[in-house]
Amino acid sequence: MGYYPVYINLENRGCAVIGDGFEVGKKVDGLLTAGANVIVITEKVTPHLKQLDSQNRIKLRIRQYIEGDLKDIFLAIAATTYDEDLSNRIALEAEREGVLLNVMDITSLCTWIAPAIVKRGDLAISISTSGRSPAMARFIRENIEERIPEEYGNLLEIVGQIRNDLRSKKLKPNSETWQKAIKEEIDREDLGKDWESTRLRLKGSLEK
């Protein structure tokens, strides 16, 4: 089965994470970074989850999942592979309530799957094996991480600012001009040494 790759806006949307284990905290952190309103349903509370709850960054429900927990939820993640019956009950409610659901490691119950991601600031590169091999997705992610320097995230920030500035001036450099200007900066040996100079060079190249 094929998947349609998308990035979803979760700002102020209700999201739930259900289950136990180390992965729960990681999933919660990712949802918070995306601006989601997060509910965590777990029987095993970690110090990290306690801290997030004390800071009012999440709503913590220390108990088992019960039917109705997905009401008014937009997206849910279930780390419940250890309990097949529980995973199936969550999936049934998600289907009924129209909730986007990921059950970790049980692709057949998912309406979406999480890719491996390489992040450099706002630059995100997603790797998916359509659920067939998380190990291979991780291998490819680590390989890409070695090839994509942290400076690319800073460069993206500058490029985005220049793009907005050009739009305000009704200037629209063509695609080839953009590609040439960005490539020239990426190919520089001193990339990351002086970002103001980078900005000025790019701006000059694109305003011609």
PDB file of C-alpha atoms in Angstrom:
ATOM      1  CA  MET A   1       0.000   0.000   0.000  1.00  0.00           C
ATOM      2  CA  GLY A   2       1.258   3.459  -0.855  1.00  0.00           C
ATOM      3  CA  TYR A   3       1.168   6.543   1.387  1.00  0.00           C
ATOM      4  CA  TYR A   4       0.649  10.189   0.509  1.00  0.00           C
ATOM      5  CA  PRO A   5       3.401  12.237   2.216  1.00  0.00           C
ATOM      6  CA  VAL A   6       2.154  15.380   3.989  1.00  0.00           C
ATOM      7  CA  TYR A   7       3.075  17.782   6.774  1.00  0.00           C
ATOM      8  CA  ILE A   8       0.155  18.529   9.109  1.00  0.00           C
ATOM      9  CA  ASN A   9      -0.504  21.787  10.962  1.00  0.00           C
ATOM     10  CA  LEU A  10      -1.167  20.787  14.595  1.00  0.00           C
ATOM     11  CA  GLU A  11      -1.162  24.299  16.073  1.00  0.00           C
ATOM     12  CA  ASN A  12      -3.726  24.349  18.933  1.00  0.00           C
ATOM     13  CA  ARG A  13      -5.208  21.025  17.839  1.00  0.00           C
ATOM     14  CA  GLY A  14      -6.081  18.336  20.358  1.00  0.00           C
ATOM     15  CA  CYS A  15      -3.686  15.396  20.229  1.00  0.00           C
ATOM     16  CA  ALA A  16      -3.457  12.316  22.439  1.00  0.00           C
ATOM     17  CA  VAL A  17      -0.598   9.973  23.277  1.00  0.00           C
ATOM     18  CA  ILE A  18      -1.616   6.669  24.829  1.00  0.00           C
ATOM     19  CA  GLY A  19       0.575   3.990  26.373  1.00  0.00           C
ATOM     20  CA  ASP A  20       3.787   3.440  28.278  1.00  0.00           C
ATOM     21  CA  GLY A  21       7.499   3.416  27.595  1.00  0.00           C
ATOM     22  CA  PHE A  22      10.347   5.678  26.535  1.00  0.00           C
ATOM     23  CA  GLU A  23       8.776   6.448  23.148  1.00  0.00           C
ATOM     24  CA  VAL A  24       5.798   8.181  24.790  1.00  0.00           C
ATOM     25  CA  GLY A  25       7.951  11.080  25.976  1.00  0.00           C
ATOM     26  CA  LYS A  26       9.571  11.441  22.549  1.00  0.00           C
ATOM     27  CA  LYS A  27       6.200  11.553  20.799  1.00  0.00           C
ATOM     28  CA  VAL A  28       4.884  14.097  23.304  1.00  0.00           C
ATOM     29  CA  ASP A  29       7.901  16.342  22.733  1.00  0.00           C
ATOM     30  CA  GLY A  30       7.381  16.213  18.986  1.00  0.00           C
ATOM     31  CA  LEU A  31       3.716  17.169  19.290  1.00  0.00           C
ATOM     32  CA  LEU A  32       4.504  20.040  21.650  1.00  0.00           C
ATOM     33  CA  THR A  33       7.120  21.357  19.221  1.00  0.00           C
ATOM     34  CA  ALA A  34       4.374  21.396  16.579  1.00  0.00           C
ATOM     35  CA  GLY A  35       2.172  23.515  18.870  1.00  0.00           C
ATOM     36  CA  ALA A  36      -0.384  20.816  19.685  1.00  0.00           C
ATOM     37  CA  ASN A  37      -2.564  20.654  22.795  1.00  0.00           C
ATOM     38  CA  VAL A  38      -1.459  17.300  24.194  1.00  0.00           C
ATOM     39  CA  ILE A  39      -3.258  14.805  26.418  1.00  0.00           C
ATOM     40  CA  VAL A  40      -1.221  11.865  27.721  1.00  0.00           C
ATOM     41  CA  ILE A  41      -2.940   8.712  28.956  1.00  0.00           C
ATOM     42  CA  THR A  42      -0.495   6.407  30.710  1.00  0.00           C
ATOM     43  CA  GLU A  43      -0.213   4.112  33.714  1.00  0.00           C
ATOM     44  CA  LYS A  44       3.540   4.639  34.077  1.00  0.00           C
ATOM     45  CA  VAL A  45       4.446   8.278  34.572  1.00  0.00           C
ATOM     46  CA  THR A  46       8.035   9.265  33.865  1.00  0.00           C
ATOM     47  CA  PRO A  47       9.780  12.225  35.538  1.00  0.00           C
ATOM     48  CA  HIS A  48       9.720  13.993  32.175  1.00  0.00           C
ATOM     49  CA  LEU A  49       5.944  13.686  31.857  1.00  0.00           C
ATOM     50  CA  LYS A  50       5.503  14.831  35.467  1.00  0.00           C
ATOM     51  CA  GLN A  51       7.566  17.916  34.726  1.00  0.00           C
ATOM     52  CA  LEU A  52       5.560  18.751  31.594  1.00  0.00           C
ATOM     53  CA  ASP A  53       2.336  18.319  33.555  1.00  0.00           C
ATOM     54  CA  SER A  54       3.548  20.549  36.404  1.00  0.00           C
ATOM     55  CA  GLN A  55       4.354  23.225  33.811  1.00  0.00           C
ATOM     56  CA  ASN A  56       0.819  22.892  32.390  1.00  0.00           C
ATOM     57  CA  ARG A  57       2.254  21.949  29.004  1.00  0.00           C
ATOM     58  CA  ILE A  58       0.276  18.694  28.850  1.00  0.00           C
ATOM     59  CA  LYS A  59      -2.815  17.202  30.436  1.00  0.00           C
ATOM     60  CA  LEU A  60      -1.831  13.985  32.207  1.00  0.00           C
ATOM     61  CA  ARG A  61      -4.315  11.186  32.867  1.00  0.00           C
ATOM     62  CA  ILE A  62      -2.693   8.465  34.975  1.00  0.00           C
ATOM     63  CA  ARG A  63      -4.830   5.479  34.094  1.00  0.00           C
ATOM     64  CA  GLN A  64      -5.673   3.028  31.349  1.00  0.00           C
ATOM     65  CA  TYR A  65      -7.307   4.147  28.132  1.00  0.00           C
ATOM     66  CA  ILE A  66     -11.111   4.105  28.238  1.00  0.00           C
ATOM     67  CA  GLU A  67     -13.582   4.545  25.413  1.00  0.00           C
ATOM     68  CA  GLY A  68     -14.328   8.210  24.926  1.00  0.00           C
ATOM     69  CA  ASP A  69     -10.731   9.370  25.372  1.00  0.00           C
ATOM     70  CA  LEU A  70     -10.532  10.240  21.672  1.00  0.00           C
ATOM     71  CA  LYS A  71     -13.580  12.502  21.626  1.00  0.00           C
ATOM     72  CA  ASP A  72     -12.632  15.898  20.152  1.00  0.00           C
ATOM     73  CA  ILE A  73      -9.114  14.616  19.396  1.00  0.00           C
ATOM     74  CA  PHE A  74      -7.628  15.420  15.966  1.00  0.00           C
ATOM     75  CA  LEU A  75      -4.589  13.109  15.994  1.00  0.00           C
ATOM     76  CA  ALA A  76      -3.503  10.278  18.287  1.00  0.00           C
ATOM     77  CA  ILE A  77      -0.455   8.125  18.839  1.00  0.00           C
ATOM     78  CA  ALA A  78      -0.751   4.776  20.611  1.00  0.00           C
ATOM     79  CA  ALA A  79       2.356   3.142  22.086  1.00  0.00           C
ATOM     80  CA  THR A  80       0.326   0.050  22.922  1.00  0.00           C
ATOM     81  CA  THR A  81       1.923  -2.688  20.845  1.00  0.00           C
ATOM     82  CA  TYR A  82       2.249  -4.771  24.020  1.00  0.00           C
ATOM     83  CA  ASP A  83      -1.569  -5.166  24.195  1.00  0.00           C
ATOM     84  CA  GLU A  84      -3.252  -6.219  20.949  1.00  0.00           C
ATOM     85  CA  ASP A  85      -6.788  -5.948  22.324  1.00  0.00           C
ATOM     86  CA  LEU A  86      -6.133  -2.437  23.636  1.00  0.00           C
ATOM     87  CA  SER A  87      -4.617  -1.346  20.322  1.00  0.00           C
ATOM     88  CA  ASN A  88      -7.653  -2.658  18.458  1.00  0.00           C
ATOM     89  CA  ARG A  89     -10.086  -0.859  20.771  1.00  0.00           C
ATOM     90  CA  ILE A  90      -8.212   2.415  20.285  1.00  0.00           C
ATOM     91  CA  ALA A  91      -8.256   1.907  16.520  1.00  0.00           C
ATOM     92  CA  LEU A  92     -12.009   1.261  16.521  1.00  0.00           C
ATOM     93  CA  GLU A  93     -12.719   4.486  18.411  1.00  0.00           C
ATOM     94  CA  ALA A  94     -10.342   6.436  16.193  1.00  0.00           C
ATOM     95  CA  GLU A  95     -12.176   5.164  13.098  1.00  0.00           C
ATOM     96  CA  ARG A  96     -15.537   6.051  14.597  1.00  0.00           C
ATOM     97  CA  GLU A  97     -14.463   9.540  15.716  1.00  0.00           C
ATOM     98  CA  GLY A  98     -12.486  10.355  12.568  1.00  0.00           C
ATOM     99  CA  VAL A  99      -9.189  10.619  14.472  1.00  0.00           C
ATOM    100  CA  LEU A 100      -5.891  10.333  12.614  1.00  0.00           C
ATOM    101  CA  LEU A 101      -4.199   7.409  14.385  1.00  0.00           C
ATOM    102  CA  ASN A 102      -0.724   5.949  14.526  1.00  0.00           C
ATOM    103  CA  VAL A 103      -0.294   2.700  16.453  1.00  0.00           C
ATOM    104  CA  MET A 104       3.434   2.270  16.785  1.00  0.00           C
ATOM    105  CA  ASP A 105       4.717  -0.843  14.994  1.00  0.00           C
ATOM    106  CA  ILE A 106       1.242  -2.010  13.924  1.00  0.00           C
ATOM    107  CA  THR A 107       0.903  -0.571  10.440  1.00  0.00           C
ATOM    108  CA  SER A 108      -2.434  -2.273   9.765  1.00  0.00           C
ATOM    109  CA  LEU A 109      -4.100  -0.148  12.482  1.00  0.00           C
ATOM    110  CA  CYS A 110      -2.607   3.141  11.335  1.00  0.00           C
ATOM    111  CA  THR A 111      -4.198   5.883   9.269  1.00  0.00           C
ATOM    112  CA  TRP A 112      -0.771   7.564   9.184  1.00  0.00           C
ATOM    113  CA  ILE A 113       2.807   6.475   9.794  1.00  0.00           C
ATOM    114  CA  ALA A 114       5.683   8.516  11.180  1.00  0.00           C
ATOM    115  CA  PRO A 115       8.752   8.967   8.971  1.00  0.00           C
ATOM    116  CA  ALA A 116      12.344   9.166  10.123  1.00  0.00           C
ATOM    117  CA  ILE A 117      13.291  12.849  10.038  1.00  0.00           C
ATOM    118  CA  VAL A 118      16.476  14.845   9.574  1.00  0.00           C
ATOM    119  CA  LYS A 119      16.032  18.360  11.023  1.00  0.00           C
ATOM    120  CA  ARG A 120      18.146  21.428  10.408  1.00  0.00           C
ATOM    121  CA  GLY A 121      16.144  24.319  11.810  1.00  0.00           C
ATOM    122  CA  ASP A 122      12.981  24.578   9.714  1.00  0.00           C
ATOM    123  CA  LEU A 123      14.508  22.314   7.092  1.00  0.00           C
ATOM    124  CA  ALA A 124      13.003  18.836   7.456  1.00  0.00           C
ATOM    125  CA  ILE A 125      13.850  15.791   5.365  1.00  0.00           C
ATOM    126  CA  SER A 126      11.482  12.856   5.841  1.00  0.00           C
ATOM    127  CA  ILE A 127      12.360   9.228   5.112  1.00  0.00           C
ATOM    128  CA  SER A 128       9.698   6.569   4.820  1.00  0.00           C
ATOM    129  CA  THR A 129       9.791   2.873   3.956  1.00  0.00           C
ATOM    130  CA  SER A 130       5.958   2.748   3.973  1.00  0.00           C
ATOM    131  CA  GLY A 131       6.159   0.940   7.292  1.00  0.00           C
ATOM    132  CA  ARG A 132       8.169  -1.963   5.910  1.00  0.00           C
ATOM    133  CA  SER A 133      11.462  -1.400   7.735  1.00  0.00           C
ATOM    134  CA  PRO A 134      12.021   1.189  10.483  1.00  0.00           C
ATOM    135  CA  ALA A 135      15.608  -0.092  10.704  1.00  0.00           C
ATOM    136  CA  MET A 136      16.281   0.840   7.081  1.00  0.00           C
ATOM    137  CA  ALA A 137      14.613   4.236   7.539  1.00  0.00           C
ATOM    138  CA  ARG A 138      16.939   4.877  10.482  1.00  0.00           C
ATOM    139  CA  PHE A 139      19.971   3.781   8.464  1.00  0.00           C
ATOM    140  CA  ILE A 140      19.121   6.191   5.661  1.00  0.00           C
ATOM    141  CA  ARG A 141      18.368   9.001   8.141  1.00  0.00           C
ATOM    142  CA  GLU A 142      21.770   8.624   9.801  1.00  0.00           C
ATOM    143  CA  ASN A 143      23.434   8.561   6.382  1.00  0.00           C
ATOM    144  CA  ILE A 144      21.710  11.801   5.365  1.00  0.00           C
ATOM    145  CA  GLU A 145      22.527  13.432   8.704  1.00  0.00           C
ATOM    146  CA  GLU A 146      26.217  12.988   7.946  1.00  0.00           C
ATOM    147  CA  ARG A 147      25.794  14.775   4.601  1.00  0.00           C
ATOM    148  CA  ILE A 148      23.545  17.701   5.600  1.00  0.00           C
ATOM    149  CA  PRO A 149      25.381  20.212   7.836  1.00  0.00           C
ATOM    150  CA  GLU A 150      23.670  22.225  10.568  1.00  0.00           C
ATOM    151  CA  GLU A 151      24.442  25.403   8.591  1.00  0.00           C
ATOM    152  CA  TYR A 152      21.704  24.530   6.090  1.00  0.00           C
ATOM    153  CA  GLY A 153      19.107  25.445   8.704  1.00  0.00           C
ATOM    154  CA  ASN A 154      20.647  28.897   9.156  1.00  0.00           C
ATOM    155  CA  LEU A 155      20.862  29.365   5.413  1.00  0.00           C
ATOM    156  CA  LEU A 156      17.175  28.481   5.064  1.00  0.00           C
ATOM    157  CA  GLU A 157      16.293  31.172   7.618  1.00  0.00           C
ATOM    158  CA  ILE A 158      18.122  33.796   5.568  1.00  0.00           C
ATOM    159  CA  VAL A 159      16.653  32.574   2.270  1.00  0.00           C
ATOM    160  CA  GLY A 160      13.152  32.738   3.763  1.00  0.00           C
ATOM    161  CA  GLN A 161      13.673  36.305   4.974  1.00  0.00           C
ATOM    162  CA  ILE A 162      15.001  37.404   1.577  1.00  0.00           C
ATOM    163  CA  ARG A 163      12.079  35.738  -0.197  1.00  0.00           C
ATOM    164  CA  ASN A 164       9.592  37.694   1.928  1.00  0.00           C
ATOM    165  CA  ASP A 165      11.534  40.911   1.299  1.00  0.00           C
ATOM    166  CA  LEU A 166      11.545  40.336  -2.453  1.00  0.00           C
ATOM    167  CA  ARG A 167       7.815  39.653  -2.444  1.00  0.00           C
ATOM    168  CA  SER A 168       7.169  42.939  -0.652  1.00  0.00           C
ATOM    169  CA  LYS A 169       9.076  44.673  -3.464  1.00  0.00           C
ATOM    170  CA  LYS A 170       7.119  42.771  -6.149  1.00  0.00           C
ATOM    171  CA  LEU A 171      10.338  41.060  -7.281  1.00  0.00           C
ATOM    172  CA  LYS A 172      10.096  37.440  -8.469  1.00  0.00           C
ATOM    173  CA  PRO A 173      13.445  35.861  -9.399  1.00  0.00           C
ATOM    174  CA  ASN A 174      12.935  32.732 -11.481  1.00  0.00           C
ATOM    175  CA  SER A 175      13.701  29.245 -10.231  1.00  0.00           C
ATOM    176  CA  GLU A 176      17.064  29.034 -11.996  1.00  0.00           C
ATOM    177  CA  THR A 177      18.220  32.279 -10.367  1.00  0.00           C
ATOM    178  CA  TRP A 178      17.256  30.996  -6.931  1.00  0.00           C
ATOM    179  CA  GLN A 179      19.025  27.680  -7.512  1.00  0.00           C
ATOM    180  CA  LYS A 180      22.208  29.351  -8.729  1.00  0.00           C
ATOM    181  CA  ALA A 181      22.319  31.791  -5.785  1.00  0.00           C
ATOM    182  CA  ILE A 182      21.721  29.086  -3.161  1.00  0.00           C
ATOM    183  CA  LYS A 183      24.222  26.682  -4.742  1.00  0.00           C
ATOM    184  CA  GLU A 184      26.926  29.356  -4.771  1.00  0.00           C
ATOM    185  CA  GLU A 185      26.500  29.850  -1.013  1.00  0.00           C
ATOM    186  CA  ILE A 186      26.373  26.128  -0.242  1.00  0.00           C
ATOM    187  CA  ASP A 187      29.560  25.571  -2.242  1.00  0.00           C
ATOM    188  CA  ARG A 188      31.483  28.211  -0.299  1.00  0.00           C
ATOM    189  CA  GLU A 189      34.107  26.797   2.055  1.00  0.00           C
ATOM    190  CA  ASP A 190      33.353  29.515   4.609  1.00  0.00           C
ATOM    191  CA  LEU A 191      29.620  28.762   4.835  1.00  0.00           C
ATOM    192  CA  GLY A 192      28.474  29.653   8.350  1.00  0.00           C
ATOM    193  CA  LYS A 193      31.390  31.934   9.190  1.00  0.00           C
ATOM    194  CA  ASP A 194      29.614  35.259   8.440  1.00  0.00           C
ATOM    195  CA  TRP A 195      25.854  35.086   7.970  1.00  0.00           C
ATOM    196  CA  GLU A 196      25.466  38.809   7.332  1.00  0.00           C
ATOM    197  CA  SER A 197      27.793  38.557   4.351  1.00  0.00           C
ATOM    198  CA  THR A 198      25.797  35.559   3.160  1.00  0.00           C
ATOM    199  CA  ARG A 199      22.592  37.573   3.364  1.00  0.00           C
ATOM    200  CA  LEU A 200      24.067  40.506   1.448  1.00  0.00           C
ATOM    201  CA  ARG A 201      25.450  38.269  -1.314  1.00  0.00           C
ATOM    202  CA  LEU A 202      22.173  36.439  -1.754  1.00  0.00           C
ATOM    203  CA  LYS A 203      20.164  39.640  -1.700  1.00  0.00           C
ATOM    204  CA  GLY A 204      22.432  41.187  -4.332  1.00  0.00           C
ATOM    205  CA  SER A 205      22.232  38.139  -6.597  1.00  0.00           C
ATOM    206  CA  LEU A 206      18.455  37.915  -6.390  1.00  0.00           C
ATOM    207  CA  GLU A 207      17.639  41.599  -6.808  1.00  0.00           C
ATOM    208  CA  LYS A 208      19.440  41.891 -10.143  1.00  0.00           C
TER     209      LYS A 208
END
